[in-house]
PDB file of C-alpha atoms in Angstrom:
ATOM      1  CA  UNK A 197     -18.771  10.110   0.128  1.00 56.00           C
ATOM      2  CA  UNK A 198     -16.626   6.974   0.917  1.00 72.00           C
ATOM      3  CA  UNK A 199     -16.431   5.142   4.076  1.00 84.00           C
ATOM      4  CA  UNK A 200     -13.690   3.679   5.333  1.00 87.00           C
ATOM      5  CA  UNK A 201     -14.826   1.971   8.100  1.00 88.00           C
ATOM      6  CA  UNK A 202     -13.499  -1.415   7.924  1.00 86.00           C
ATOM      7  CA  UNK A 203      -9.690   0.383   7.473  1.00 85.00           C
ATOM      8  CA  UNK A 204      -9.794   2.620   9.989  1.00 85.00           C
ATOM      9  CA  UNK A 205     -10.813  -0.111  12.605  1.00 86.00           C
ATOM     10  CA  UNK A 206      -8.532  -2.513  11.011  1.00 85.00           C
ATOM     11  CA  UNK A 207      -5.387  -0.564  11.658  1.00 84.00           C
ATOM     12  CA  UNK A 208      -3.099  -1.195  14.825  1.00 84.00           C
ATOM     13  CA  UNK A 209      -3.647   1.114  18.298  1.00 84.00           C
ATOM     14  CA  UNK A 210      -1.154   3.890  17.484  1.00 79.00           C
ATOM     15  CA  UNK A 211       1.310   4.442  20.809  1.00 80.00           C
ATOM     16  CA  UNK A 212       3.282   7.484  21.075  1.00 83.00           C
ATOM     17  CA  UNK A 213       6.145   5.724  23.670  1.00 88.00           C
ATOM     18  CA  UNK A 214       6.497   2.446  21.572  1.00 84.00           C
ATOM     19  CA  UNK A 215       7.524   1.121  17.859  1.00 86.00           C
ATOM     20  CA  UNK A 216       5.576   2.125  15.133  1.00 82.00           C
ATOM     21  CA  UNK A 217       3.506  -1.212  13.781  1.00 85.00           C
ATOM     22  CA  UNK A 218       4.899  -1.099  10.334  1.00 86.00           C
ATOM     23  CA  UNK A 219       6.536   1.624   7.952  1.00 89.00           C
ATOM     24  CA  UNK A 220       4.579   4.548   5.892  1.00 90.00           C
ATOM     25  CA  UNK A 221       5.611   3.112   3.146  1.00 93.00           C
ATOM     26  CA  UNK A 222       3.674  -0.001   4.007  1.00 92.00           C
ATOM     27  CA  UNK A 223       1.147   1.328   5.572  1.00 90.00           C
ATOM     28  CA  UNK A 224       0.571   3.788   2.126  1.00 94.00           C
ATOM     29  CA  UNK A 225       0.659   0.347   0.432  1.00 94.00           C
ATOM     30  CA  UNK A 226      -2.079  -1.103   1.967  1.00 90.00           C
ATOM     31  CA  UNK A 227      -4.198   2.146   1.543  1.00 91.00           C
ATOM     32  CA  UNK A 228      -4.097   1.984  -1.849  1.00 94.00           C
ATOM     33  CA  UNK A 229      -6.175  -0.995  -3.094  1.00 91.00           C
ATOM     34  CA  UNK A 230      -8.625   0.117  -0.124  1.00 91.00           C
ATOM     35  CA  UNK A 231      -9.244   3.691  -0.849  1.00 94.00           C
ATOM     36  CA  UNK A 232      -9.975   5.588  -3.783  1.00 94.00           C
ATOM     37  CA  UNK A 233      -7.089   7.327  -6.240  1.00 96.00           C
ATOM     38  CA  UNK A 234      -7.658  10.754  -4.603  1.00 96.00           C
ATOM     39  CA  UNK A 235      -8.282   9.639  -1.307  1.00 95.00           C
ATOM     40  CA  UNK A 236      -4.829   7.988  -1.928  1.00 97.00           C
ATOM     41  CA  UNK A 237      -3.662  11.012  -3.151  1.00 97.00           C
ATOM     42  CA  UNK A 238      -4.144  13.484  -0.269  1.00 96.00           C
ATOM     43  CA  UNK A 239      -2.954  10.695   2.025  1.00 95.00           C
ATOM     44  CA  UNK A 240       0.675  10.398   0.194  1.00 96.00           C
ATOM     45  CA  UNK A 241       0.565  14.747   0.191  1.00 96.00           C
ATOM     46  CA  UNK A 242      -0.096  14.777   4.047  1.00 95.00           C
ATOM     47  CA  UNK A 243       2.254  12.018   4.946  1.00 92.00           C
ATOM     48  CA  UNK A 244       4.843  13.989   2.951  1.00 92.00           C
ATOM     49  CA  UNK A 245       4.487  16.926   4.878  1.00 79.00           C
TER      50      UNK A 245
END
């Protein structure tokens, strides 16, 4: 099982009434040379929708 721990608590306090920090694009970019192919996988399929 992977662990992500040093993305998870590397990435910006989310805030519902303010600007998001950066796009999902971006955000999907720097995922991908941190988390495995499938991990990166589901990620893009729930981000989708």
């Amino acid at each position: 099982m992977a662990s992500y721990y040093y993305l998870v608590a590397t990435l910006p306090t989310l805030r519902l009434d303010g600007p998001l920090s950066f796009s999902t694009e971006t955000f999907l970019t720097l995922c991908k040379t941190q988390v495995s192919e499938r991990h990166y996988h589901l990620l893009c399929m729930a981000l989708s929708g």
